[in-house]
Amino acid sequence: MSYKKIKNMTAAILLGCAVLSQSCTSWLDITPEAQVNDKKIFSTPQGFKDVLNGIYITASGEKLYANNLLFGFTDVLAQYYAIPDETHEFAQLAKYQYKDVNISPKIDEMWLELYFCIANCNILLERLEEVGPDFFEDERTYYILHGEARALRAFFHFDLLRLFAPYDFSSEAKPAIPYVKEARPAIAPQLTPAKFVEYALEDVNAAIALLKEDPILTGKDITGMDNGYLANRNFHLNYYAAVGLKARICLYAGNTKDAYDAANEVILAQQNSDLFPWVKTEDITTTTIELRDRTFSTEHLFAFNTNKLGEYIKGYFRETSTPLISRILPAELYEPDDYRNALYEIYSGSANVLTKFWQLESVYVSGQGLVRPKRDRMPGIRIAEMYYIATEALKDSNIGEAITTLNMLRAYRGLPGLSNLSKEELQKELEMEYYRELIGEGQVFFYHKRINTKMIATANAAYVLPMPDDEIDLGQRQ
């Protein structure tokens, strides 16, 4: 890729993180020439952890996974919302007007920010290779850091592919976007989607191998180990999240066998190891609305920890007189007994307002005192998607088992099982499930791209975002 705007990326490692978190400022040693003494950053094991945490913090910002790539940009493209009028900030985006003066900068910032995160993954990986596992008191820390960085590199690249490249895995496909695997600022070559996915799966498979000592997989007691660094694995791209990412990539590339195997590994972990348990019904439907588990947090394979989420949803779902309303009303989307209906409430006089990302304060509960709600998290990958992937992957070879797999999820949403569906009917039901389950999580637009929906709602879908002009000019892109 071209690094004009981020040519000093290596020197400015995680500079954005220094703004986002006071704890990050100590990672940097900026000289008058804005150079970072990365030898100092990487002189201790803690420095490596801090850099990885900084990548997560950057990704959890509003430009990426706390707005644009979840409830914002990508969900507008999926036609989730009924745009109130032509003056709304999403009006032109909903029409796929990517060159609009207000839309183009958002596209550029997503491109730059994702490659910025990738560059920092590359720097971290390069330094890890230099020091080796003996640098760390517990070599498991080395392998876990290494595995997470490889998985994150694939995660960010894959979203770039889904945004900026045509869906074309044929032998005639043209080169699209670059997969960057080196820390040095240089122009990486454009790759076809098939070659790009090959690189992404190479990273994911390496990550899965490196994460074999992940406590979420081994089940080992990590209490007090490494100052608690290996706790809260759901806020890291852990072993099972990497396997889930593999399932997502393989299905997108049309490799249904590997997609099923990966998704089923996660499903079996849920069923046999008590991981990613289904959200409790009472935690969704409780009349103490402040305490509703709105993102189904127990089901997260991987989530972004976003402590500014309350600020980011202002003007969309909270603190506005005109909150966004779903285009398909809940009464039309959900069956009457579906627990997910509880995610829609009345706000500012408007009914059917999505509450998934409301950030409410602690509430007094009799006998318990002040109770803090589950908040400050944006789902990255959830267990429900694994059931959808497994269902679709089985559809052509064993439709009975495919329906059974989908019915497992339906049972935990308060719904009866389906039966006697054709492949076409099952696919349509899956599409509706994506809308029901994944609203606000940025995945439905990519679903439509994968199955090549010509028109979403009343708009002719445009599935390839334009590269930034600087990238085309200075990177000599096709």
XYZ file of C-alpha atoms in Angstrom:
478
model
C 0.000 0.000 0.000
C 0.949 3.665 -0.290
C 1.999 5.201 2.994
C 1.870 8.887 2.142
C -0.385 9.947 4.979
C 1.048 7.366 7.339
C 4.634 7.264 6.143
C 5.861 7.828 9.681
C 3.731 4.981 10.989
C 6.673 2.987 12.296
C 7.983 6.028 14.113
C 4.579 7.022 15.412
C 3.675 3.638 16.775
C 0.305 3.841 18.458
C 0.402 7.618 18.596
C -3.391 7.632 18.499
C -3.386 5.445 21.568
C -1.497 8.087 23.479
C -4.479 10.351 22.985
C -7.010 7.664 23.840
C -5.463 6.466 27.073
C -3.228 8.219 29.557
C -1.588 4.895 30.340
C -0.371 4.745 26.751
C 1.663 7.943 26.944
C 4.400 6.195 28.874
C 4.932 3.831 25.947
C 6.232 6.636 23.768
C 9.572 8.374 23.736
C 9.103 10.987 21.026
C 12.185 12.948 19.950
C 11.977 16.415 18.336
C 11.914 14.565 14.995
C 8.780 12.687 16.189
C 10.732 9.441 16.319
C 9.792 6.817 18.854
C 12.507 4.979 20.694
C 10.928 1.609 20.124
C 13.918 -0.097 21.721
C 12.701 1.412 24.956
C 9.089 0.390 24.306
C 10.103 -3.179 23.616
C 12.766 -3.405 26.310
C 10.415 -5.137 28.761
C 7.668 -7.755 28.457
C 5.190 -5.152 29.692
C 6.011 -2.972 26.693
C 4.880 -5.717 24.327
C 1.606 -6.091 26.220
C 1.064 -2.347 26.201
C 1.557 -2.154 22.445
C -0.939 -4.960 21.842
C -3.424 -3.264 24.159
C -2.869 -0.066 22.213
C -3.893 -1.795 18.990
C -7.111 -2.917 20.651
C -7.739 0.632 21.892
C -7.210 2.103 18.427
C -9.543 -0.480 16.878
C -12.136 0.319 19.542
C -12.345 3.928 18.412
C -15.204 5.655 16.641
C -13.542 5.424 13.218
C -13.613 1.634 13.344
C -15.348 -0.801 15.685
C -17.230 1.604 17.922
C -19.246 3.199 15.127
C -18.353 2.904 11.439
C -17.847 -0.844 11.273
C -20.690 -1.732 13.597
C -23.898 0.257 14.034
C -22.818 3.103 11.737
C -21.455 2.963 8.208
C -21.860 -0.733 7.414
C -25.310 -1.081 8.968
C -26.529 1.910 6.981
C -25.339 0.097 3.843
C -27.344 -2.939 4.976
C -30.445 -0.687 4.972
C -31.134 -1.331 8.643
C -32.523 2.136 9.302
C -35.403 4.204 8.074
C -33.539 7.417 7.220
C -35.822 10.266 8.346
C -35.089 12.778 5.568
C -32.586 13.982 2.972
C -30.780 16.165 5.500
C -29.778 13.245 7.696
C -26.064 12.451 7.756
C -26.796 8.911 6.511
C -29.084 9.940 3.632
C -26.493 9.770 0.853
C -24.722 6.778 2.350
C -27.970 4.807 2.264
C -28.004 5.500 -1.483
C -24.408 4.236 -1.826
C -23.158 7.666 -2.882
C -19.568 6.960 -1.939
C -18.166 10.084 -3.588
C -20.416 12.378 -1.574
C -18.450 15.117 0.162
C -19.551 13.848 3.595
C -19.126 10.152 2.865
C -15.750 10.015 1.109
C -13.745 11.171 4.173
C -15.278 8.376 6.269
C -14.207 5.823 3.688
C -10.679 7.230 3.638
C -10.418 7.152 7.421
C -11.518 3.517 7.599
C -8.885 2.540 5.027
C -6.136 4.467 6.801
C -7.111 3.415 10.300
C -7.320 -0.282 9.436
C -3.929 -0.232 7.733
C -2.584 1.759 10.676
C -3.652 -1.053 13.003
C -2.115 -3.587 10.614
C 1.182 -1.705 10.544
C 1.351 -1.772 14.308
C 0.585 -5.502 14.314
C 3.514 -5.914 11.928
C 5.846 -3.907 14.155
C 4.808 -5.964 17.174
C 5.276 -9.234 15.289
C 8.701 -8.186 14.045
C 9.882 -7.298 17.557
C 8.465 -10.544 18.983
C 10.450 -12.513 16.413
C 13.567 -10.614 17.443
C 13.313 -11.334 21.172
C 11.850 -14.868 21.097
C 9.951 -16.680 23.881
C 12.842 -16.682 26.368
C 12.454 -12.905 26.734
C 9.283 -13.496 28.761
C 9.134 -14.913 32.282
C 6.422 -17.307 31.095
C 6.908 -18.294 27.466
C 3.151 -18.782 27.115
C 2.841 -15.005 27.157
C 5.060 -14.808 24.079
C 2.979 -17.314 22.137
C -0.307 -15.688 23.138
C 0.889 -12.193 22.213
C 2.213 -13.552 18.933
C -1.008 -15.425 18.211
C -3.248 -12.471 18.959
C -1.204 -10.168 16.747
C -1.389 -12.626 13.831
C -5.137 -13.063 14.329
C -5.707 -9.313 14.535
C -3.723 -8.773 11.348
C -6.055 -11.181 9.575
C -9.140 -9.657 11.223
C -8.324 -6.133 10.007
C -7.282 -7.290 6.547
C -10.444 -9.335 6.100
C -12.661 -6.332 6.778
C -10.636 -4.339 4.259
C -11.263 -7.092 1.713
C -15.001 -7.106 2.384
C -15.153 -3.336 2.079
C -12.778 -2.471 -0.759
C -12.551 -5.533 -3.036
C -15.090 -7.082 -5.405
C -16.566 -10.413 -4.376
C -14.806 -12.415 -7.058
C -13.000 -15.684 -6.357
C -12.926 -16.760 -9.970
C -9.748 -17.431 -11.947
C -10.422 -14.228 -13.899
C -10.477 -12.019 -10.806
C -8.342 -8.891 -10.969
C -5.924 -7.773 -8.247
C -7.753 -5.706 -5.651
C -6.073 -4.590 -2.425
C -2.755 -5.307 -0.688
C -2.092 -7.666 2.207
C 0.667 -6.029 4.201
C 2.943 -8.326 6.190
C 6.013 -6.147 6.735
C 6.594 -3.274 9.131
C 8.596 -1.169 6.714
C 6.732 1.585 4.815
C 6.571 0.328 1.250
C 4.080 -0.236 -1.531
C 2.699 -3.747 -1.174
C 1.253 -5.377 -4.296
C -2.463 -5.711 -4.942
C -3.788 -9.251 -4.675
C -6.773 -11.087 -6.052
C -9.416 -11.913 -3.421
C -8.414 -15.600 -3.560
C -4.734 -14.836 -2.908
C -5.696 -12.318 -0.248
C -7.789 -14.933 1.577
C -4.895 -17.373 1.295
C -2.728 -14.912 3.222
C -5.488 -14.236 5.761
C -5.955 -17.940 6.448
C -2.197 -18.367 6.715
C -2.265 -15.781 9.505
C -5.320 -17.299 11.171
C -3.978 -20.836 11.097
C -0.669 -19.623 12.522
C -2.568 -17.771 15.251
C -4.605 -20.855 16.139
C -1.383 -22.884 16.487
C 0.263 -20.178 18.605
C -2.771 -19.897 20.880
C -2.776 -23.541 21.945
C -1.713 -22.358 25.418
C -4.528 -19.822 25.652
C -6.232 -20.309 29.043
C -9.619 -20.138 27.317
C -8.635 -23.371 25.539
C -6.563 -25.131 28.205
C -8.891 -24.264 31.064
C -5.891 -23.751 33.353
C -6.312 -21.642 36.459
C -4.648 -18.303 35.767
C -5.588 -16.561 39.006
C -2.813 -14.129 39.851
C -0.710 -15.179 36.881
C 1.156 -12.476 34.993
C -0.547 -9.726 37.022
C -3.905 -10.708 35.591
C -2.917 -10.082 31.989
C -4.429 -13.349 30.774
C -7.796 -12.721 32.425
C -10.851 -11.474 30.507
C -9.927 -13.381 27.375
C -13.179 -12.355 25.679
C -11.707 -8.866 25.285
C -8.822 -10.360 23.295
C -8.829 -12.171 19.975
C -8.380 -15.461 21.800
C -8.100 -19.030 20.507
C -11.810 -19.585 19.884
C -12.239 -16.113 18.414
C -9.464 -16.964 15.944
C -11.271 -20.193 15.055
C -14.492 -18.206 14.651
C -12.684 -15.753 12.390
C -11.503 -18.713 10.295
C -15.109 -19.875 9.955
C -16.158 -16.388 8.845
C -13.364 -16.118 6.255
C -13.887 -19.627 4.858
C -17.623 -19.139 4.377
C -16.999 -15.840 2.620
C -14.546 -17.553 0.262
C -16.982 -20.390 -0.467
C -15.042 -23.065 1.441
C -18.028 -24.543 3.256
C -16.223 -27.623 4.596
C -13.551 -25.680 6.475
C -16.141 -23.075 7.479
C -18.276 -25.786 9.063
C -15.342 -27.483 10.787
C -14.215 -24.208 12.358
C -17.704 -23.084 13.376
C -18.483 -26.516 14.781
C -15.312 -26.485 16.899
C -16.571 -23.348 18.618
C -20.098 -24.758 18.939
C -18.742 -27.924 20.567
C -16.693 -25.819 22.981
C -19.884 -24.041 23.990
C -21.783 -27.288 24.428
C -19.061 -29.295 26.153
C -16.907 -26.771 27.999
C -19.444 -24.223 29.226
C -17.858 -21.475 27.148
C -19.841 -18.611 25.592
C -23.073 -19.665 27.374
C -26.377 -18.461 26.000
C -27.571 -15.274 27.616
C -30.104 -15.963 30.343
C -33.676 -15.134 29.407
C -34.158 -13.087 32.548
C -31.087 -11.005 31.682
C -32.763 -9.966 28.435
C -36.345 -9.484 29.548
C -35.884 -8.183 33.112
C -38.213 -5.322 33.918
C -35.232 -3.552 35.490
C -34.340 -2.283 32.043
C -31.039 -0.768 33.177
C -29.713 -4.287 33.775
C -30.658 -5.918 30.490
C -27.685 -7.692 28.935
C -28.178 -5.800 25.701
C -25.261 -7.205 23.706
C -25.697 -10.769 25.040
C -22.258 -10.413 26.560
C -21.883 -14.030 27.707
C -22.060 -15.066 24.042
C -19.115 -12.965 22.866
C -16.203 -14.910 21.453
C -14.451 -11.559 21.162
C -15.546 -8.041 22.044
C -14.034 -4.577 21.876
C -13.859 -2.817 25.234
C -15.232 0.640 24.456
C -15.583 2.925 27.461
C -16.689 5.887 25.316
C -19.579 4.034 23.735
C -22.096 6.285 25.477
C -20.610 9.267 23.647
C -20.521 7.488 20.304
C -24.230 6.607 20.239
C -25.378 10.130 21.082
C -27.515 11.445 18.264
C -28.278 7.979 16.949
C -30.014 5.992 19.688
C -29.724 8.226 22.777
C -29.818 11.904 23.721
C -31.617 12.943 20.562
C -35.180 13.901 19.746
C -35.069 11.827 16.534
C -33.404 8.461 17.256
C -32.821 6.066 14.379
C -35.646 3.599 13.851
C -35.222 0.209 12.212
C -36.525 0.028 8.652
C -38.129 -3.346 9.378
C -40.227 -2.803 12.474
C -39.709 -5.334 15.281
C -43.299 -6.578 14.968
C -42.554 -7.542 11.365
C -39.067 -8.908 12.009
C -39.561 -10.971 15.154
C -41.994 -13.700 16.099
C -44.124 -12.726 19.126
C -42.214 -14.857 21.660
C -38.735 -13.864 20.461
C -36.726 -12.572 23.425
C -34.870 -10.204 21.135
C -37.965 -8.007 21.017
C -36.794 -6.668 24.382
C -33.953 -4.828 22.621
C -36.406 -2.228 21.331
C -37.889 0.383 23.646
C -39.540 3.773 23.628
C -37.198 6.741 23.720
C -37.905 10.458 23.328
C -41.442 9.647 22.261
C -40.296 7.266 19.527
C -41.221 3.587 19.653
C -39.007 0.752 18.402
C -35.681 2.418 19.225
C -32.759 -0.021 19.244
C -31.275 -0.195 22.730
C -28.458 -2.686 22.113
C -25.764 -0.095 22.790
C -27.463 2.047 25.411
C -24.997 2.736 28.201
C -26.989 2.952 31.411
C -25.753 3.602 34.924
C -25.847 1.430 38.014
C -29.253 0.899 39.549
C -30.316 0.011 43.076
C -31.719 -3.506 43.403
C -33.376 -4.594 46.615
C -31.182 -7.054 48.474
C -28.195 -6.385 46.224
C -27.529 -2.674 46.473
C -26.148 -0.809 43.464
C -25.737 -3.116 40.479
C -23.739 -2.085 37.419
C -25.098 -3.147 34.021
C -23.015 -5.028 31.463
C -21.742 -2.229 29.244
C -18.717 -0.765 27.416
C -18.425 -3.640 24.944
C -18.950 -3.945 21.200
C -19.320 -7.494 19.843
C -16.585 -8.555 17.435
C -17.618 -12.200 16.940
C -20.516 -13.945 18.685
C -21.548 -17.562 19.113
C -24.784 -16.987 17.178
C -22.796 -16.358 14.005
C -21.129 -19.749 14.395
C -24.563 -21.404 14.315
C -25.478 -19.419 11.204
C -22.227 -20.376 9.484
C -22.635 -24.047 10.385
C -26.246 -24.011 9.180
C -25.375 -22.497 5.828
C -22.352 -24.727 5.361
C -24.540 -27.820 5.903
C -27.444 -26.627 3.787
C -26.489 -28.355 0.541
C -25.101 -31.589 1.970
C -27.416 -32.270 4.928
C -30.400 -29.978 5.150
C -31.894 -31.889 8.085
C -28.780 -31.317 10.183
C -28.663 -27.715 8.990
C -32.202 -27.084 10.252
C -31.389 -28.820 13.543
C -28.373 -26.539 13.996
C -30.444 -23.408 13.432
C -33.138 -24.702 15.773
C -30.562 -24.942 18.579
C -30.178 -21.166 18.434
C -33.905 -20.540 18.025
C -34.596 -22.450 21.225
C -32.429 -19.971 23.139
C -34.333 -17.069 21.640
C -37.656 -18.437 22.905
C -38.755 -19.854 19.561
C -40.072 -23.238 18.393
C -38.125 -25.331 15.929
C -38.513 -25.126 12.178
C -39.080 -28.149 9.944
C -39.617 -29.195 6.346
C -37.755 -26.258 4.817
C -36.308 -26.289 1.329
C -32.750 -25.022 0.814
C -34.173 -21.751 -0.498
C -36.521 -21.362 2.464
C -33.707 -22.103 4.911
C -31.476 -19.496 3.257
C -34.253 -16.910 3.524
C -34.717 -17.778 7.194
C -30.980 -17.361 7.726
C -31.104 -13.934 6.096
C -33.851 -12.860 8.480
C -31.850 -14.255 11.381
C -28.889 -12.088 10.407
C -31.207 -9.079 10.603
C -32.745 -10.169 13.905
C -29.544 -11.089 15.665
C -26.756 -8.953 14.279
C -28.280 -5.496 14.071
C -25.669 -2.971 15.110
C -22.794 -5.396 14.518
C -21.841 -4.593 10.929
C -22.196 -8.080 9.439
C -25.405 -7.941 7.383
C -23.985 -5.799 4.564
C -21.226 -8.374 4.130
C -23.841 -11.150 4.072
C -25.610 -9.418 1.197
C -22.309 -8.918 -0.605
C -21.479 -12.594 -0.293
C -24.806 -13.773 -1.730
C -24.850 -10.890 -4.252
C -28.162 -9.275 -3.370
C -28.797 -6.888 -6.237
C -31.166 -4.599 -4.362
C -31.319 -4.169 -0.591
C -34.699 -2.715 0.341
C -35.255 -0.104 -2.405
C -31.620 0.713 -3.185
C -29.315 -0.814 -5.768
C -26.440 -2.117 -3.658
C -22.863 -1.036 -4.400
C -20.475 -3.414 -2.706
C -17.013 -1.987 -3.439
C -15.874 1.141 -1.629
C -13.405 3.325 -3.533
C -9.796 3.455 -2.389
C -8.585 6.849 -1.165
C -7.355 9.045 -4.023
C -3.871 9.272 -2.518
C -3.644 5.501 -2.425
C -4.539 5.266 -6.106
C -2.174 8.035 -7.187
C 0.881 7.368 -5.053
C 0.446 3.624 -4.780
C 0.057 3.332 -8.554
C -3.069 1.253 -8.042
C -5.129 -0.195 -10.849
